[in-house]
Amino acid sequence: MNRIDRRTLLKAAGAGAGALASSALLPAGPASAATFVKGADVSWLPQMEAKGYTFYDAGGVQRDLLTILKGYGINAIRLRTWVNPSSDPSNGHCSIEETAAMATRCKSAGLPVDIDFHFGDTWNSAGVQNPPAAWAGMSYSQMLEAMYNYVYHSMNVIKAGGVTPGWVQIGNETNGGICHPVGSLSRPAQMTGLLGAAYDMVKEVFPSTPVLVHLAQPQNLDGIYGFLDAYRGNGGRWDITGLSSYASGTNIPPILSNMAAIQSRYGKPVMQVEFGGRYDRADRTRADLQAFITGLKGFGGLGLFYWEPEVYSPFNSYAMGAWDPATRRPTTALNGFLNA
C-alpha cells in the first residue's frame, strides 16, 4: 500500500476523531450549511431511462426527473454502489463507474450526493450482509487490504468525475456488521477495522466529507445501541448516524423520540437516509413524510432521503414509489417535502 503508510492509518484508527460541528456536516452550495436536507435516492433512474421510462411534472410536462424533484424542494440525491454487480436492471448495475457518472449528472443539476457503499455485489441490509464474491474466501487481513483498495479507488473515480460527495455511507443498514462472517458484529474488532479502513480512505480523498454509519430499525434501541457501543468501544469513527425508517401514522412519534435519544447518546447528528410509504396510500405517505421532517427538525436532525420515489410499475415490484404509472406524474406524496 504505497498511497499512505499503513501504520499511520492504524494509529489514526485507534486515536478517534472529534465530532464535527453540525454546520460542517452539510455540503456547501445548493444545500448550504444552514439547509435541512430534503433528499431522494434515485439509484434506479439510469436503468429506468435505459428501458424507456419517462417522467412528467404535476402539470403534465415531460422533464428530467432531477428537475421535477427540485421543484418539490429536494436538494440532495443518494446513490448506492456495489462492487461487482450483475446487469440485472433491479438488482444489479450501480458499479462505481455508473455511480460516478450519475453523481456527475447530479452535480450538473446542482444537487450534492450521498454515496452509499453496500460492500457487496448486490443488496445488503439489516438482515443480509454478504461480502462481494471476490472477497468471500479472504482472511481478515486480506479483506482489510481489499477494503482499503476498493474505497480508495472508488473515491478517486468519483473525484475524477469532478464531484466531491456531500456525504459517504460506509455500509448499508449495518446493524449486524458487514461482510459476514469476517466483519460481523460478533467480531467487533474486525468489523471496526474494516469500517475504519473505509472511513480512512474516504477522508484521504475527501477530508471534509462527512462519513455516516447506517443502521435500520430505530424502533429497536437495543439493536442500535448494540452496534454503536461495540463500534465506538473498538475505536470506530463516524460523523453522522444514518437511520432507515418506513414507519407510518402513530408509529412515527416514538421513533422520532428514539432518533433524538441516539443523537444525544453518541453526540453525532442523525440523518434519516431512507423513508418511503405505500404508493396506493399517497395522502398517508405525504402526511408521514411531513411528520418525519418536522420531527427531525425539532431535535436538530440533519435531513431525510426518500427511497426511490421515481419508481413506477411495471419497472419492478417496489410498492413505495411516488409516481403514478398511468400518468407518469408524481403523486401527492412528494408534497410532504413542500408542506413541512
Coordinates of C-alpha atoms in Angstrom, one line a residue:
M1 CA 0.0 0.0 0.0
N2 CA 2.0 2.9 -1.3
R3 CA -0.5 5.8 -1.0
I4 CA 0.0 6.2 2.8
D5 CA 1.9 4.4 5.4
R6 CA -0.3 1.6 6.9
R7 CA 1.0 2.2 10.4
T8 CA -0.2 5.9 10.2
L9 CA -3.7 4.7 9.3
L10 CA -3.9 2.2 12.0
K11 CA -2.6 4.7 14.6
A12 CA -5.3 7.2 13.4
A13 CA -7.9 4.4 13.6
G14 CA -7.2 3.9 17.3
A15 CA -6.9 7.6 18.1
G16 CA -10.5 8.5 17.4
A17 CA -11.6 11.9 16.0
G18 CA -13.5 14.8 17.4
A19 CA -17.1 15.2 16.3
L20 CA -17.6 17.8 13.6
A21 CA -19.9 20.6 14.3
S22 CA -23.4 20.2 12.8
S23 CA -22.8 23.1 10.4
A24 CA -19.8 21.3 9.0
L25 CA -21.8 18.2 8.1
L26 CA -23.9 19.7 5.3
P27 CA -22.4 20.4 1.9
A28 CA -21.6 23.8 0.6
G29 CA -23.5 25.0 -2.4
P30 CA -27.2 24.4 -3.2
A31 CA -27.7 22.6 0.2
S32 CA -25.9 25.0 2.4
A33 CA -24.7 24.5 5.9
A34 CA -28.0 26.0 7.2
T35 CA -30.3 23.9 5.0
F36 CA -32.2 20.9 6.1
V37 CA -31.5 18.1 3.6
K38 CA -34.6 17.0 1.7
G39 CA -33.2 14.2 -0.5
A40 CA -34.1 11.3 -2.7
D41 CA -32.4 8.0 -3.5
V42 CA -32.8 7.6 -7.3
S43 CA -30.3 4.8 -8.0
W44 CA -32.7 3.0 -10.3
L45 CA -33.1 6.1 -12.6
P46 CA -30.4 5.2 -15.2
Q47 CA -31.9 1.7 -15.6
M48 CA -35.4 3.1 -15.9
E49 CA -34.3 5.6 -18.5
A50 CA -32.5 2.9 -20.4
K51 CA -35.8 0.9 -20.6
G52 CA -37.7 3.9 -21.9
Y53 CA -39.4 5.2 -18.7
T54 CA -40.2 8.9 -18.8
F55 CA -41.3 11.4 -16.2
Y56 CA -43.8 14.2 -16.3
D57 CA -44.3 17.0 -13.8
A58 CA -47.6 17.7 -12.0
G59 CA -48.7 19.8 -14.9
G60 CA -48.1 17.0 -17.4
V61 CA -44.9 18.4 -19.0
Q62 CA -42.2 15.8 -19.6
R63 CA -39.0 16.8 -17.8
D64 CA -35.8 15.4 -16.5
L65 CA -36.5 13.6 -13.2
L66 CA -34.0 15.7 -11.3
T67 CA -35.6 18.9 -12.4
I68 CA -39.0 17.7 -11.2
L69 CA -37.6 16.6 -7.9
K70 CA -36.0 20.0 -7.3
G71 CA -39.4 21.6 -7.8
Y72 CA -40.5 19.8 -4.6
G73 CA -37.6 21.3 -2.7
I74 CA -35.4 18.2 -3.0
N75 CA -31.8 19.4 -2.6
A76 CA -29.7 16.2 -2.5
I77 CA -29.5 12.8 -4.1
R78 CA -28.5 9.4 -2.6
L79 CA -26.8 6.8 -4.8
R80 CA -25.9 3.3 -3.9
T81 CA -22.9 1.4 -5.2
W82 CA -21.9 -2.3 -5.5
V83 CA -18.6 -3.9 -6.0
N84 CA -19.1 -6.3 -9.0
P85 CA -22.8 -6.1 -9.8
S86 CA -24.7 -8.0 -12.4
S87 CA -26.5 -6.4 -15.3
D88 CA -30.0 -7.0 -13.8
P89 CA -32.0 -3.8 -14.0
S90 CA -33.4 -4.1 -10.5
N91 CA -30.7 -6.0 -8.6
G92 CA -27.6 -5.1 -10.5
H93 CA -25.8 -2.1 -12.1
C94 CA -24.6 0.6 -9.7
S95 CA -20.9 -0.1 -10.2
I96 CA -18.7 2.7 -9.0
E97 CA -18.2 3.8 -12.6
E98 CA -22.0 4.0 -13.2
T99 CA -22.5 5.7 -9.8
A100 CA -19.8 8.3 -10.6
A101 CA -21.5 9.1 -13.9
M102 CA -24.8 9.6 -12.1
A103 CA -23.0 11.7 -9.4
T104 CA -21.6 14.0 -12.1
R105 CA -25.1 14.4 -13.6
C106 CA -26.4 15.3 -10.1
K107 CA -23.6 17.9 -9.7
S108 CA -24.6 19.4 -13.0
A109 CA -28.2 19.7 -11.7
G110 CA -26.9 21.5 -8.6
L111 CA -27.5 18.5 -6.3
P112 CA -24.9 17.1 -3.8
V113 CA -24.8 13.4 -3.5
D114 CA -24.6 10.8 -0.7
I115 CA -22.6 7.8 -1.8
D116 CA -24.0 4.6 -0.2
F117 CA -21.5 1.7 -0.1
H118 CA -23.1 -1.7 0.3
F119 CA -19.8 -3.6 0.3
G120 CA -21.4 -6.4 -1.7
D121 CA -22.3 -7.2 -5.3
T122 CA -26.0 -6.7 -4.7
W123 CA -28.3 -5.7 -1.8
N124 CA -27.0 -5.7 1.7
S125 CA -29.4 -4.7 4.5
A126 CA -30.1 -5.3 8.2
G127 CA -30.8 -9.0 7.6
V128 CA -28.2 -9.7 4.9
Q129 CA -24.5 -8.6 4.8
N130 CA -22.8 -10.8 2.2
P131 CA -19.3 -9.7 1.1
P132 CA -18.5 -9.3 -2.6
A133 CA -17.9 -12.7 -4.2
A134 CA -14.3 -11.8 -4.9
W135 CA -13.8 -11.2 -1.1
A136 CA -15.7 -14.2 0.2
G137 CA -12.7 -16.5 0.9
M138 CA -10.5 -13.9 2.3
S139 CA -8.9 -13.8 5.7
Y140 CA -9.4 -10.6 7.8
S141 CA -6.0 -9.2 6.8
Q142 CA -6.7 -9.8 3.1
M143 CA -10.2 -8.3 3.4
L144 CA -8.8 -5.3 5.2
E145 CA -6.4 -4.7 2.2
A146 CA -9.3 -5.2 -0.2
M147 CA -11.4 -2.6 1.7
Y148 CA -8.6 0.0 1.6
N149 CA -8.1 -0.5 -2.1
Y150 CA -11.7 -0.6 -3.0
V151 CA -12.8 2.5 -1.2
Y152 CA -9.7 4.5 -2.2
H153 CA -10.3 3.5 -5.8
S154 CA -14.0 4.3 -5.6
M155 CA -13.4 7.8 -4.1
N156 CA -10.9 8.6 -6.8
V157 CA -13.4 7.5 -9.5
I158 CA -15.9 9.9 -8.0
K159 CA -13.3 12.7 -7.8
A160 CA -12.2 12.1 -11.4
G161 CA -15.8 12.9 -12.4
G162 CA -15.4 16.3 -10.8
V163 CA -17.6 15.5 -7.7
T164 CA -16.9 16.0 -4.0
P165 CA -19.6 13.9 -2.2
G166 CA -21.8 15.7 0.3
W167 CA -21.7 12.5 2.4
V168 CA -20.4 9.0 2.2
Q169 CA -22.1 6.0 3.9
I170 CA -19.7 3.2 4.9
G171 CA -22.1 0.3 4.7
N172 CA -25.9 -0.1 4.3
E173 CA -28.0 -1.0 7.4
T174 CA -25.1 -2.5 9.1
N175 CA -26.8 -3.5 12.4
G176 CA -25.2 -6.9 12.2
G177 CA -21.8 -5.7 10.9
I178 CA -20.5 -6.1 7.3
C179 CA -19.0 -8.7 5.1
H180 CA -20.1 -11.7 7.1
P181 CA -18.7 -13.6 8.8
V182 CA -15.4 -11.8 8.9
G183 CA -16.8 -8.3 9.8
S184 CA -19.9 -9.4 11.7
L185 CA -21.0 -7.7 14.9
S186 CA -19.9 -10.8 16.8
R187 CA -16.3 -10.0 15.8
P188 CA -16.4 -6.3 16.7
A189 CA -12.7 -5.6 16.4
Q190 CA -12.6 -6.9 12.8
M191 CA -15.9 -5.2 12.0
T192 CA -14.5 -1.9 13.3
G193 CA -11.2 -2.4 11.4
L194 CA -13.0 -2.9 8.1
L195 CA -15.2 0.1 8.6
G196 CA -12.2 2.1 9.8
A197 CA -10.4 1.3 6.6
A198 CA -13.3 2.6 4.6
Y199 CA -13.5 5.7 6.8
D200 CA -9.8 6.4 6.4
M201 CA -9.9 6.1 2.6
V202 CA -12.9 8.4 2.3
K203 CA -11.1 11.0 4.4
E204 CA -7.8 10.6 2.5
V205 CA -9.5 11.6 -0.8
F206 CA -12.2 13.9 0.6
P207 CA -11.0 15.2 4.0
S208 CA -14.0 17.4 4.7
T209 CA -16.8 14.9 3.5
P210 CA -18.8 13.7 6.5
V211 CA -18.9 9.9 6.8
L212 CA -22.1 8.0 8.0
V213 CA -22.7 4.7 9.6
H214 CA -26.1 3.5 8.6
L215 CA -28.5 1.4 10.8
A216 CA -32.0 0.2 10.3
Q217 CA -34.9 -0.2 12.8
P218 CA -34.6 2.8 15.1
Q219 CA -37.7 1.4 16.9
N220 CA -35.3 -1.1 18.4
L221 CA -32.9 1.0 20.5
D222 CA -31.2 -2.1 22.0
G223 CA -30.1 -3.1 18.5
I224 CA -28.9 0.3 17.6
Y225 CA -27.0 0.7 20.8
G226 CA -25.5 -2.7 20.5
F227 CA -23.9 -1.8 17.2
L228 CA -22.8 1.7 18.1
D229 CA -21.5 0.7 21.5
A230 CA -19.4 -2.1 20.0
Y231 CA -18.2 0.2 17.2
R232 CA -17.3 3.1 19.5
G233 CA -15.8 0.8 22.0
N234 CA -13.3 -0.6 19.5
G235 CA -12.3 2.9 18.3
G236 CA -14.8 3.3 15.5
R237 CA -15.2 6.7 14.0
W238 CA -18.2 8.3 12.2
D239 CA -19.5 11.8 11.8
I240 CA -23.3 11.2 11.3
T241 CA -25.6 8.4 12.3
G242 CA -27.8 7.4 9.4
L243 CA -31.1 5.7 10.1
S244 CA -33.8 3.9 8.0
S245 CA -37.4 4.1 8.9
Y246 CA -40.5 3.5 6.9
A247 CA -42.9 4.0 9.8
S248 CA -46.4 5.4 9.4
G249 CA -49.0 7.2 11.4
T250 CA -48.9 6.8 15.2
N251 CA -45.6 4.8 15.0
I252 CA -43.7 7.9 14.0
P253 CA -43.6 9.9 17.2
P254 CA -41.9 7.1 19.3
I255 CA -39.4 6.5 16.5
L256 CA -38.5 10.2 16.4
S257 CA -38.0 10.1 20.1
N258 CA -35.6 7.2 19.7
M259 CA -33.8 9.1 17.0
A260 CA -33.3 12.0 19.3
A261 CA -32.1 9.7 22.0
I262 CA -29.5 8.2 19.6
Q263 CA -28.3 11.6 18.7
S264 CA -27.9 12.6 22.3
R265 CA -26.2 9.4 23.4
Y266 CA -23.4 9.4 20.8
G267 CA -23.1 13.1 20.2
K268 CA -23.5 12.6 16.4
P269 CA -26.2 14.3 14.4
V270 CA -28.8 12.0 12.9
M271 CA -29.9 11.8 9.3
Q272 CA -32.8 9.7 8.1
V273 CA -31.3 8.2 4.9
E274 CA -34.3 6.1 4.0
F275 CA -38.1 6.8 4.1
G276 CA -40.9 5.5 2.0
G277 CA -44.6 4.9 2.0
R278 CA -47.1 2.8 0.1
Y279 CA -47.8 4.1 -3.4
D280 CA -51.5 3.3 -3.1
R281 CA -51.8 5.5 0.0
A282 CA -50.2 8.6 -1.3
D283 CA -52.0 11.0 1.1
R284 CA -50.9 9.0 4.1
T285 CA -47.4 8.9 2.8
R286 CA -47.4 12.7 2.4
A287 CA -48.5 13.1 6.0
D288 CA -45.9 10.7 7.2
L289 CA -43.2 12.4 5.3
Q290 CA -44.2 15.8 6.7
A291 CA -44.3 14.3 10.2
F292 CA -40.8 12.9 9.9
I293 CA -39.3 16.1 8.5
T294 CA -41.0 18.3 11.2
G295 CA -39.9 15.9 13.9
L296 CA -36.3 15.7 12.7
K297 CA -36.0 19.5 12.5
G298 CA -37.4 19.7 16.1
F299 CA -34.4 18.0 17.6
G300 CA -31.7 19.1 15.2
G301 CA -31.6 16.2 12.8
L302 CA -29.8 16.9 9.5
G303 CA -32.3 15.7 6.9
L304 CA -34.3 12.9 5.2
F305 CA -33.9 10.9 2.0
Y306 CA -37.0 9.4 0.2
W307 CA -36.0 5.9 -1.1
E308 CA -36.6 5.6 -4.9
P309 CA -39.7 7.9 -5.3
E310 CA -39.3 7.8 -9.1
V311 CA -40.2 4.1 -9.4
Y312 CA -43.5 3.1 -11.1
S313 CA -44.9 -0.1 -12.4
P314 CA -44.0 -2.2 -14.3
F315 CA -40.3 -1.5 -13.7
N316 CA -40.3 -3.8 -10.7
S317 CA -42.5 -4.8 -7.8
Y318 CA -41.4 -2.0 -5.4
A319 CA -44.6 -0.5 -4.0
M320 CA -43.3 2.6 -2.2
G321 CA -42.6 4.8 -5.2
A322 CA -44.2 8.2 -5.6
W323 CA -45.0 8.2 -9.3
D324 CA -48.4 7.4 -10.9
P325 CA -47.9 4.7 -13.6
A326 CA -50.9 5.8 -15.6
T327 CA -50.0 9.5 -15.9
R328 CA -46.2 9.2 -15.2
R329 CA -46.7 12.2 -12.9
P330 CA -45.7 12.4 -9.2
T331 CA -48.3 11.5 -6.6
T332 CA -49.3 13.8 -3.7
A333 CA -46.7 12.0 -1.5
L334 CA -44.0 14.4 -2.6
N335 CA -46.0 17.4 -1.4
G336 CA -44.8 16.4 2.1
F337 CA -41.5 17.9 1.2
L338 CA -43.2 21.2 0.4
N339 CA -45.6 21.2 3.4
A340 CA -43.0 20.5 6.2

